[in-house]
């Protein structure tokens, strides 16, 4: 019979998959709901620290979008080379694609507060130098390109840490609202920044004077963020008692976690698929305004602002919408909305109609991006959060960059209408694939550490930290009537071992004694094994306890630790 008060007791040794899954689920933990109470979406702003961060971030984002417009316009004044003008966008995108994982790894290794202050000062310095050169009239295309590239290196290295501190500022139940408010901040700046930047440049008789003034304002905007970070008395959610990870090892462990975390994989698939197709709207909106609607810069600004306005509306309505529908439904409706928006961009030539659908597209954009971003932050524990956000940042930018190239190529060699139609059709075709990858479905596991400062195993010989590989062997004695369910349960433990650091895992059954099972997993070193024990979350521990529950009452597995015996040279 089953032990430990199992909710379901089999009457025979014949098991169906449904019965096995019901049995295993009955032994798994009760998990925390995504929302524990109803909110209006603005509760995080009642927290002084988050509110200060939100205001400072909004001002800084506004300065960034103003600089983007002024910088691009200045390049068109300095040179007529299409290549140099196009390289301004490359200078913005390339650092994110190249440094996303590295940025996440540094944010998980080093103190995030100090790291953020460093990169904020880096960006302030780059913009300050650019301001001086521009106002003095000695700026050249290559100086502008180089300093823009340095600025965006700082932005790429800053962003994962900036997003990863959100769980340290708000309670767990306000996480989704906080991420949505961050999206509102960015879209508010996106909706107004380009227009303000263009107006400020136009207010001066000379373009370099106007651009220089914009650069000065952007440099000053970093001071507010630095001040908020300087005043912050940080208390990390996760503080390792072990030596810090090395950079390459940290990056490998981040990718390993992604490989064995289905919820994180789902978020990456959804964001890449969506941004790859929707990038057509951002890439071709200017072409639609100029060539199809015969609009000038003001008309393009209004169309671009319509997307931003829709994003702002989405940020206000989304918290209430989440009370009624789940994340998968929000993503599905948003995808369908953008399919229609792309079709309208392709075939409708009335600006008033297009503006209406661009507002809807902006709403869909914020709904999708904030939902997926929140799912990333809620599906990983604190020790790997910045690395997950770094990979998310790379995936997002990769989808945008690759999609823009494809849809721009199609538009250049056929027409804007065909390109936008293909993007909309492609987005429609991805719906069956996307529906297989669920986002924030049901309840979320408790990813808090199972035991802070967990002591090392008691052994007669204490290995050196770098000794290894290390083989951990766990022996289970399982009654025959429990074995089928046990095998299914222990395979759930495989992903826990692998994403927390194991490089190999297997479960074996003794042919001489069929009741005896041996779980074996391999770690690179003793230090990595200690890290794996430290990374165990409350939800992981419950999975482990579920496996142990199939053993006879009062018994526990036998665990042994073996370090690779290196051959020594004889004297």
Coordinates of C-alpha atoms in Angstrom, one line a residue:
X1 CA 0.0 0.0 0.0
X2 CA 1.1 3.6 -0.5
X3 CA 2.8 5.4 2.4
X4 CA 2.7 8.8 4.0
X5 CA -1.0 9.4 3.6
X6 CA -1.2 9.4 -0.2
X7 CA -4.6 10.7 -1.4
X8 CA -4.9 7.9 -4.0
X9 CA -4.2 4.2 -3.3
X10 CA -4.0 1.8 -6.3
X11 CA -5.9 -1.4 -6.1
X12 CA -3.7 -3.2 -8.6
X13 CA -0.3 -2.9 -10.2
X14 CA -1.8 -1.9 -13.6
X15 CA -1.4 1.8 -14.0
X16 CA -2.7 4.2 -16.6
X17 CA -0.9 7.4 -17.4
X18 CA -3.8 9.5 -16.1
X19 CA -3.7 7.7 -12.8
X20 CA 0.0 8.1 -12.5
X21 CA -0.2 11.8 -13.2
X22 CA -3.0 12.2 -10.7
X23 CA -1.0 10.4 -8.1
X24 CA 2.1 12.5 -8.6
X25 CA 0.2 15.7 -8.7
X26 CA -1.5 14.8 -5.4
X27 CA 1.9 14.6 -3.8
X28 CA 3.3 17.8 -5.3
X29 CA 3.0 21.1 -3.4
X30 CA 0.2 23.5 -3.3
X31 CA 1.5 26.5 -5.2
X32 CA 1.0 30.2 -4.9
X33 CA -1.5 31.9 -7.1
X34 CA -0.3 34.5 -9.5
X35 CA -2.5 37.0 -7.7
X36 CA -3.4 36.7 -4.1
X37 CA -5.7 39.7 -4.1
X38 CA -7.5 42.0 -6.5
X39 CA -5.6 45.1 -7.4
X40 CA -6.1 48.2 -9.6
X41 CA -2.7 47.9 -11.1
X42 CA -1.1 50.9 -9.4
X43 CA -0.3 49.5 -6.0
X44 CA 3.5 49.4 -6.6
X45 CA 3.4 53.2 -7.0
X46 CA 2.4 53.5 -3.3
X47 CA 5.9 52.2 -2.4
X48 CA 8.3 55.2 -2.2
X49 CA 11.3 53.3 -3.6
X50 CA 9.5 51.9 -6.6
X51 CA 7.7 55.2 -7.2
X52 CA 11.1 57.1 -7.2
X53 CA 12.5 54.5 -9.6
X54 CA 9.5 54.8 -11.9
X55 CA 9.7 58.6 -12.1
X56 CA 13.5 58.5 -12.6
X57 CA 13.2 55.7 -15.2
X58 CA 10.4 57.6 -17.1
X59 CA 12.5 60.8 -17.3
X60 CA 15.6 58.8 -18.4
X61 CA 13.6 56.8 -21.0
X62 CA 12.2 60.1 -22.3
X63 CA 15.8 61.5 -22.7
X64 CA 16.8 58.3 -24.5
X65 CA 14.1 58.5 -27.1
X66 CA 14.8 62.2 -27.6
X67 CA 18.4 61.4 -28.1
X68 CA 17.6 58.6 -30.6
X69 CA 15.7 61.1 -32.8
X70 CA 18.2 63.9 -32.4
X71 CA 21.2 61.6 -33.1
X72 CA 19.7 60.0 -36.2
X73 CA 18.7 63.5 -37.5
X74 CA 22.2 64.8 -36.8
X75 CA 23.8 62.0 -38.7
X76 CA 21.6 62.9 -41.8
X77 CA 23.0 66.4 -41.5
X78 CA 26.6 65.3 -41.1
X79 CA 26.6 62.8 -44.0
X80 CA 24.5 61.7 -46.9
X81 CA 25.9 58.1 -46.7
X82 CA 22.9 55.7 -46.3
X83 CA 25.3 53.2 -44.7
X84 CA 26.4 55.5 -41.9
X85 CA 22.8 56.6 -41.3
X86 CA 21.7 52.9 -41.1
X87 CA 24.6 52.1 -38.8
X88 CA 23.0 54.3 -36.1
X89 CA 20.4 51.6 -35.7
X90 CA 23.1 48.9 -35.7
X91 CA 24.9 50.8 -33.0
X92 CA 21.7 50.6 -30.9
X93 CA 20.9 46.9 -31.6
X94 CA 24.2 45.2 -31.8
X95 CA 25.3 45.6 -28.1
X96 CA 22.0 44.0 -26.9
X97 CA 22.4 41.0 -29.2
X98 CA 26.1 40.6 -28.3
X99 CA 26.0 41.3 -24.6
X100 CA 22.6 40.2 -23.3
X101 CA 23.8 37.0 -21.6
X102 CA 27.0 38.6 -20.3
X103 CA 25.0 41.4 -18.9
X104 CA 22.7 39.0 -17.1
X105 CA 25.7 37.0 -15.7
X106 CA 27.4 40.1 -14.3
X107 CA 24.1 41.2 -12.7
X108 CA 23.8 37.8 -11.0
X109 CA 27.4 37.7 -9.8
X110 CA 28.1 41.3 -8.7
X111 CA 26.1 43.6 -6.4
X112 CA 23.3 45.0 -8.6
X113 CA 23.1 48.4 -7.0
X114 CA 26.8 49.1 -7.6
X115 CA 26.7 47.6 -11.0
X116 CA 23.8 49.8 -12.0
X117 CA 25.5 52.9 -10.7
X118 CA 28.6 52.1 -12.7
X119 CA 26.7 51.6 -16.0
X120 CA 24.6 54.7 -15.4
X121 CA 27.8 56.7 -14.9
X122 CA 29.2 55.1 -18.1
X123 CA 26.1 56.2 -20.1
X124 CA 26.2 59.7 -18.6
X125 CA 29.9 60.0 -19.5
X126 CA 29.3 58.9 -23.1
X127 CA 26.4 61.3 -23.6
X128 CA 28.3 64.2 -21.9
X129 CA 31.3 63.8 -24.2
X130 CA 28.9 63.6 -27.2
X131 CA 27.2 66.8 -25.9
X132 CA 30.5 68.7 -25.7
X133 CA 31.7 67.7 -29.1
X134 CA 28.3 68.5 -30.7
X135 CA 27.9 71.9 -29.1
X136 CA 31.5 72.8 -30.0
X137 CA 30.8 71.9 -33.6
X138 CA 33.6 69.3 -33.9
X139 CA 31.4 66.2 -34.0
X140 CA 32.0 63.9 -37.0
X141 CA 29.9 61.0 -38.3
X142 CA 32.4 58.5 -36.8
X143 CA 32.5 60.2 -33.4
X144 CA 28.7 60.2 -33.3
X145 CA 28.6 56.6 -34.3
X146 CA 31.3 55.5 -31.8
X147 CA 29.8 57.4 -28.9
X148 CA 26.3 56.1 -29.7
X149 CA 27.7 52.6 -29.7
X150 CA 29.4 53.2 -26.3
X151 CA 26.1 54.6 -24.9
X152 CA 24.2 51.5 -26.0
X153 CA 26.9 49.1 -24.6
X154 CA 26.0 50.8 -21.3
X155 CA 22.3 50.3 -21.9
X156 CA 22.7 46.7 -22.9
X157 CA 24.7 45.9 -19.7
X158 CA 22.4 47.9 -17.5
X159 CA 19.0 46.5 -18.6
X160 CA 19.0 43.0 -17.2
X161 CA 20.1 44.2 -13.7
X162 CA 17.6 47.1 -13.9
X163 CA 14.7 44.7 -14.5
X164 CA 16.0 42.1 -12.1
X165 CA 15.8 44.5 -9.1
X166 CA 12.0 44.8 -9.5
X167 CA 11.3 41.7 -7.2
X168 CA 13.4 43.4 -4.6
X169 CA 11.3 46.5 -4.6
X170 CA 7.7 45.2 -4.6
X171 CA 5.9 42.2 -2.9
X172 CA 5.5 39.1 -5.0
X173 CA 1.8 39.6 -5.6
X174 CA 2.5 43.0 -7.2
X175 CA 5.2 41.8 -9.6
X176 CA 2.9 41.6 -12.7
X177 CA 1.6 45.2 -12.0
X178 CA 5.2 46.5 -11.5
X179 CA 6.3 45.0 -14.8
X180 CA 3.3 46.5 -16.6
X181 CA 4.1 49.9 -15.1
X182 CA 7.7 49.6 -16.3
X183 CA 6.2 49.0 -19.8
X184 CA 4.0 52.0 -19.4
X185 CA 7.1 54.1 -18.5
X186 CA 8.9 53.0 -21.6
X187 CA 5.9 53.5 -23.9
X188 CA 5.1 56.9 -22.5
X189 CA 8.7 57.9 -23.4
X190 CA 8.4 56.3 -26.8
X191 CA 5.1 58.1 -27.6
X192 CA 6.4 61.6 -26.6
X193 CA 10.2 61.4 -26.8
X194 CA 10.7 61.4 -30.6
X195 CA 8.4 64.3 -31.1
X196 CA 10.0 66.3 -28.3
X197 CA 13.5 65.5 -29.7
X198 CA 12.5 66.6 -33.1
X199 CA 10.9 69.8 -31.9
X200 CA 13.9 70.7 -29.8
X201 CA 16.3 70.2 -32.8
X202 CA 14.0 72.3 -35.0
X203 CA 13.9 75.1 -32.4
X204 CA 17.6 75.9 -33.1
X205 CA 18.9 77.5 -36.2
X206 CA 21.7 75.0 -36.5
X207 CA 21.0 71.3 -36.2
X208 CA 24.2 70.5 -34.2
X209 CA 23.1 73.1 -31.6
X210 CA 19.7 71.6 -31.2
X211 CA 21.0 68.1 -31.1
X212 CA 23.6 69.1 -28.6
X213 CA 20.9 70.6 -26.3
X214 CA 19.0 67.3 -26.5
X215 CA 22.2 65.4 -25.6
X216 CA 22.7 67.6 -22.5
X217 CA 19.2 67.0 -21.3
X218 CA 19.7 63.2 -21.8
X219 CA 22.9 63.4 -19.8
X220 CA 21.1 65.2 -17.0
X221 CA 18.3 62.5 -17.0
X222 CA 20.8 59.9 -15.8
X223 CA 21.4 61.9 -12.6
X224 CA 18.0 61.1 -11.3
X225 CA 18.5 57.4 -11.7
X226 CA 21.9 57.6 -10.1
X227 CA 20.4 59.5 -7.1
X228 CA 17.7 56.8 -6.6
X229 CA 20.2 54.0 -6.7
X230 CA 22.6 55.9 -4.4
X231 CA 19.8 56.3 -1.8
X232 CA 18.7 52.6 -2.1
X233 CA 19.6 50.4 0.9
X234 CA 19.6 47.1 -0.9
X235 CA 18.6 43.8 0.7
X236 CA 19.2 41.0 -1.9
X237 CA 16.6 38.2 -2.2
X238 CA 19.4 35.7 -2.7
X239 CA 22.9 35.9 -1.2
X240 CA 25.2 33.0 -1.8
X241 CA 27.6 32.0 1.0
X242 CA 29.9 30.4 -1.6
X243 CA 32.6 32.0 -3.7
X244 CA 31.2 34.0 -6.6
X245 CA 30.8 32.2 -9.9
X246 CA 33.2 32.8 -12.7
X247 CA 31.9 34.7 -15.7
X248 CA 32.0 31.8 -18.3
X249 CA 30.6 29.3 -15.7
X250 CA 27.8 31.8 -14.8
X251 CA 26.9 32.1 -18.5
X252 CA 26.9 28.4 -19.0
X253 CA 24.7 27.8 -15.9
X254 CA 22.2 30.4 -17.3
X255 CA 21.9 28.6 -20.6
X256 CA 21.6 25.3 -18.8
X257 CA 18.8 26.6 -16.7
X258 CA 17.0 27.8 -19.9
X259 CA 17.5 24.3 -21.5
X260 CA 15.8 22.5 -18.6
X261 CA 13.1 25.1 -17.8
X262 CA 10.0 24.6 -20.0
X263 CA 8.2 27.8 -18.6
X264 CA 11.3 29.9 -19.6
X265 CA 11.5 28.2 -23.0
X266 CA 7.9 29.0 -23.6
X267 CA 8.5 32.7 -22.9
X268 CA 11.4 32.8 -25.3
X269 CA 9.5 31.1 -28.1
X270 CA 6.5 33.4 -27.7
X271 CA 8.6 36.6 -27.6
X272 CA 10.7 35.7 -30.6
X273 CA 7.7 34.6 -32.7
X274 CA 5.8 37.7 -31.9
X275 CA 8.6 40.3 -32.3
X276 CA 9.8 38.6 -35.6
X277 CA 6.5 39.2 -37.3
X278 CA 5.4 42.4 -35.5
X279 CA 8.7 44.1 -36.3
X280 CA 7.3 44.8 -39.8
X281 CA 5.0 47.4 -38.2
X282 CA 7.9 49.3 -36.6
X283 CA 10.2 48.9 -39.6
X284 CA 7.8 50.0 -42.3
X285 CA 5.6 52.5 -40.5
X286 CA 7.7 55.4 -41.8
X287 CA 7.5 54.0 -45.4
X288 CA 3.8 53.7 -45.1
X289 CA 3.5 57.3 -43.9
X290 CA 5.8 58.8 -46.6
X291 CA 5.0 56.7 -49.7
X292 CA 1.5 55.4 -49.2
X293 CA -0.2 58.1 -47.1
X294 CA 1.9 61.0 -48.6
X295 CA 2.6 62.3 -45.1
X296 CA 5.5 64.3 -43.8
X297 CA 7.5 64.2 -40.6
X298 CA 4.5 65.5 -38.6
X299 CA 2.2 62.8 -40.0
X300 CA 4.8 60.1 -39.2
X301 CA 5.1 61.4 -35.7
X302 CA 1.3 61.2 -35.2
X303 CA 1.2 57.6 -36.5
X304 CA 4.1 56.6 -34.3
X305 CA 2.6 58.4 -31.4
X306 CA -0.7 56.5 -32.0
X307 CA 1.2 53.2 -31.2
X308 CA 2.6 54.8 -28.1
X309 CA -0.9 56.0 -27.0
X310 CA -2.3 52.6 -27.5
X311 CA 0.5 51.2 -25.3
X312 CA -0.3 53.7 -22.6
X313 CA -4.0 52.7 -22.7
X314 CA -3.0 49.1 -22.5
X315 CA -0.9 49.7 -19.4
X316 CA -3.9 51.3 -17.6
X317 CA -6.4 48.6 -18.6
X318 CA -4.3 45.5 -18.5
X319 CA -4.3 45.0 -14.7
X320 CA -8.1 44.9 -14.7
X321 CA -8.2 42.7 -17.8
X322 CA -5.9 40.1 -16.1
X323 CA -8.5 39.6 -13.4
X324 CA -10.9 38.2 -16.0
X325 CA -8.8 36.3 -18.5
X326 CA -5.6 34.3 -18.3
X327 CA -2.2 35.1 -19.9
X328 CA -2.6 32.7 -22.8
X329 CA -5.9 34.4 -23.8
X330 CA -4.4 37.8 -23.6
X331 CA -1.5 36.8 -25.9
X332 CA -3.9 35.1 -28.3
X333 CA -6.2 38.2 -28.6
X334 CA -3.2 40.5 -28.8
X335 CA -1.8 38.4 -31.7
X336 CA -5.1 38.5 -33.6
X337 CA -5.3 42.3 -33.0
X338 CA -1.9 42.8 -34.5
X339 CA -2.7 40.6 -37.5
X340 CA -5.6 42.9 -38.2
X341 CA -3.3 46.0 -37.6
X342 CA -0.8 44.7 -40.2
X343 CA -3.6 44.1 -42.7
X344 CA -4.9 47.6 -42.2
X345 CA -1.4 49.0 -42.6
X346 CA -1.1 47.1 -45.9
X347 CA -4.4 48.0 -47.5
X348 CA -6.0 51.0 -45.9
X349 CA -5.0 54.5 -47.1
X350 CA -7.2 56.6 -44.8
X351 CA -5.0 58.1 -41.9
X352 CA -8.0 58.3 -39.5
X353 CA -8.7 54.5 -39.9
X354 CA -5.0 53.6 -39.6
X355 CA -4.6 55.7 -36.5
X356 CA -7.4 53.8 -34.8
X357 CA -5.9 50.4 -35.6
X358 CA -2.4 51.6 -34.6
X359 CA -3.8 52.5 -31.2
X360 CA -5.2 48.9 -31.0
X361 CA -1.8 47.6 -32.1
X362 CA 0.0 49.6 -29.4
X363 CA -2.4 48.1 -26.8
X364 CA -1.6 44.6 -28.1
X365 CA 2.1 45.4 -28.0
X366 CA 2.1 46.4 -24.4
X367 CA -0.2 43.5 -23.4
X368 CA 2.1 41.0 -25.0
X369 CA 5.5 42.4 -23.9
X370 CA 4.5 43.1 -20.3
X371 CA 2.9 39.6 -19.9
X372 CA 5.9 37.7 -21.3
X373 CA 8.4 39.9 -19.4
X374 CA 6.5 39.2 -16.2
X375 CA 6.4 35.5 -16.9
X376 CA 10.2 35.4 -17.3
X377 CA 10.6 37.1 -13.9
X378 CA 8.1 34.8 -12.2
X379 CA 9.4 31.6 -13.6
X380 CA 13.0 31.7 -12.4
X381 CA 14.5 31.9 -8.9
X382 CA 16.5 34.9 -7.7
X383 CA 20.0 33.3 -8.3
X384 CA 19.5 33.1 -12.1
X385 CA 17.0 35.9 -12.7
X386 CA 19.2 38.5 -14.4
X387 CA 20.7 35.8 -16.7
X388 CA 17.1 34.8 -17.7
X389 CA 16.3 38.5 -18.4
X390 CA 19.6 38.8 -20.4
X391 CA 18.6 35.9 -22.7
X392 CA 15.1 37.4 -22.9
X393 CA 16.6 40.7 -24.0
X394 CA 18.7 39.0 -26.7
X395 CA 15.7 37.0 -27.9
X396 CA 13.5 40.1 -28.1
X397 CA 16.1 42.1 -30.0
X398 CA 17.0 39.2 -32.2
X399 CA 13.4 38.8 -33.3
X400 CA 13.1 42.5 -34.0
X401 CA 16.4 42.7 -35.9
X402 CA 15.9 39.6 -38.0
X403 CA 12.3 40.5 -38.7
X404 CA 13.1 44.0 -39.7
X405 CA 15.7 42.8 -42.2
X406 CA 13.3 40.3 -43.8
X407 CA 10.3 42.6 -44.1
X408 CA 12.5 45.4 -45.3
X409 CA 14.0 43.2 -48.0
X410 CA 10.6 42.0 -49.1
X411 CA 9.3 45.6 -49.2
X412 CA 12.3 46.8 -51.2
X413 CA 12.1 44.0 -53.8
X414 CA 8.3 43.9 -54.1
X415 CA 6.1 46.4 -52.2
X416 CA 5.2 47.5 -48.7
X417 CA 1.8 46.0 -49.1
X418 CA 3.2 42.6 -49.9
X419 CA 5.7 42.8 -47.0
X420 CA 3.1 43.7 -44.4
X421 CA 0.7 41.1 -45.7
X422 CA 3.4 38.4 -45.4
X423 CA 4.1 39.5 -41.9
X424 CA 0.5 39.3 -40.9
X425 CA 0.1 35.9 -42.6
X426 CA 3.2 34.7 -40.8
X427 CA 1.9 35.9 -37.5
X428 CA -1.4 34.0 -38.1
X429 CA 0.5 30.8 -39.1
X430 CA 2.4 30.9 -35.8
X431 CA -0.8 30.8 -33.6
X432 CA -1.0 26.9 -33.5
X433 CA 2.7 26.8 -32.6
X434 CA 2.4 29.5 -30.0
X435 CA -0.6 27.9 -28.3
X436 CA 1.6 24.9 -27.4
X437 CA 3.8 27.2 -25.2
X438 CA 1.8 28.3 -22.2
X439 CA 2.5 31.5 -20.3
X440 CA 1.8 31.8 -16.5
X441 CA -0.8 29.1 -16.8
X442 CA -2.6 28.2 -13.5
X443 CA -0.6 28.6 -10.4
X444 CA 3.1 29.4 -10.0
X445 CA 5.6 27.4 -7.9
X446 CA 7.3 28.8 -4.8
X447 CA 10.8 29.7 -6.1
X448 CA 12.1 31.0 -2.8
X449 CA 15.2 29.2 -1.4
X450 CA 14.3 26.0 0.3
X451 CA 16.9 26.5 3.1
X452 CA 19.1 29.6 3.4
X453 CA 22.8 28.8 4.4
X454 CA 22.2 25.1 3.9
X455 CA 25.1 23.2 5.5
X456 CA 27.4 21.1 3.5
X457 CA 27.1 17.3 3.6
X458 CA 29.0 15.7 6.5
X459 CA 31.9 13.6 5.1
X460 CA 35.1 12.1 6.5
X461 CA 37.1 13.7 3.7
X462 CA 36.2 17.3 2.8
X463 CA 37.1 17.8 -0.9
X464 CA 38.7 21.0 -2.2
X465 CA 36.3 23.3 -3.8
X466 CA 37.6 22.8 -7.3
X467 CA 38.0 19.0 -7.0
X468 CA 35.8 17.0 -9.4
X469 CA 34.0 15.8 -11.2
X470 CA 31.7 14.7 -8.3
X471 CA 29.2 11.8 -8.6
X472 CA 26.2 11.8 -6.3
X473 CA 24.5 8.5 -5.9
X474 CA 21.0 8.2 -4.3
X475 CA 19.7 4.7 -3.6
X476 CA 15.9 4.2 -3.2
X477 CA 14.1 1.0 -2.0
X478 CA 10.7 1.1 -3.6
X479 CA 7.9 -1.5 -3.1
X480 CA 6.7 -3.1 -6.3
X481 CA 3.2 -1.5 -6.2
X482 CA 4.8 2.0 -6.2
X483 CA 7.5 1.5 -8.8
X484 CA 5.7 2.7 -11.9
X485 CA 4.6 5.9 -10.2
X486 CA 8.0 6.3 -8.7
X487 CA 9.8 6.2 -12.0
X488 CA 7.5 8.9 -13.4
X489 CA 8.0 11.0 -10.4
X490 CA 11.8 10.7 -10.3
X491 CA 12.0 11.8 -13.9
X492 CA 10.5 15.1 -12.8
X493 CA 13.4 15.4 -10.5
X494 CA 15.8 15.2 -13.5
X495 CA 15.0 18.7 -14.6
X496 CA 15.6 20.0 -11.1
X497 CA 19.1 18.4 -11.0
X498 CA 20.0 19.5 -14.5
X499 CA 18.9 23.1 -14.4
X500 CA 20.6 23.6 -11.0
X501 CA 24.0 22.5 -12.3
X502 CA 24.2 18.7 -13.0
X503 CA 26.0 17.8 -16.3
X504 CA 24.6 14.2 -16.4
X505 CA 21.7 12.4 -14.8
X506 CA 20.3 8.9 -14.9
X507 CA 18.1 6.5 -12.9
X508 CA 18.9 2.7 -12.8
X509 CA 17.0 -0.4 -11.5
X510 CA 19.0 -3.2 -10.0
X511 CA 18.4 -6.4 -12.0
X512 CA 19.3 -8.6 -9.0
X513 CA 17.1 -6.6 -6.6
X514 CA 14.2 -5.0 -8.6
X515 CA 13.1 -3.0 -5.5
X516 CA 16.5 -1.1 -5.6
X517 CA 16.8 2.0 -7.7
X518 CA 19.9 4.2 -8.1
X519 CA 19.7 7.9 -9.1
X520 CA 23.1 9.2 -10.3
X521 CA 24.0 12.7 -11.3
X522 CA 27.4 14.3 -12.1
X523 CA 28.7 17.7 -11.1
X524 CA 31.7 19.5 -12.5
X525 CA 33.2 20.1 -9.0
X526 CA 32.5 20.0 -5.3
X527 CA 31.9 23.7 -5.4
X528 CA 29.2 23.3 -8.1
X529 CA 27.6 20.6 -6.0
X530 CA 27.4 23.0 -3.0
X531 CA 25.9 25.6 -5.3
X532 CA 23.3 23.1 -6.5
X533 CA 22.3 22.4 -2.9
X534 CA 22.1 26.2 -2.3
X535 CA 19.9 26.8 -5.4
X536 CA 17.2 24.3 -4.3
X537 CA 13.9 26.1 -4.1
X538 CA 10.9 25.3 -2.0
X539 CA 9.1 23.9 -5.1
X540 CA 12.1 21.7 -6.0
X541 CA 12.2 20.4 -2.4
X542 CA 8.5 19.4 -2.7
X543 CA 9.3 17.4 -5.9
X544 CA 12.0 15.7 -4.1
X545 CA 9.7 14.9 -1.2
X546 CA 7.1 13.5 -3.7
X547 CA 9.8 11.1 -4.9
X548 CA 10.7 10.1 -1.4
X549 CA 7.0 9.5 -0.5
X550 CA 7.0 6.3 -2.6
X551 CA 9.5 4.7 -0.2
X552 CA 8.4 2.5 2.8
X553 CA 7.3 4.5 5.8
X554 CA 10.1 5.7 8.0
X555 CA 12.9 5.2 5.4
X556 CA 15.0 7.7 3.5
X557 CA 17.3 7.3 0.5
X558 CA 20.9 6.5 1.0
X559 CA 23.1 9.2 -0.5
X560 CA 26.8 8.9 -1.3
X561 CA 29.3 11.4 -2.7
X562 CA 32.2 10.4 -4.9
X563 CA 35.0 12.6 -6.2
X564 CA 37.0 11.6 -9.2
X565 CA 40.3 9.9 -8.2
X566 CA 43.1 11.5 -10.2
X567 CA 46.2 9.5 -10.9
X568 CA 49.2 10.8 -9.1
X569 CA 52.8 10.7 -10.3
X570 CA 55.1 8.2 -8.6
X571 CA 58.2 9.6 -7.0

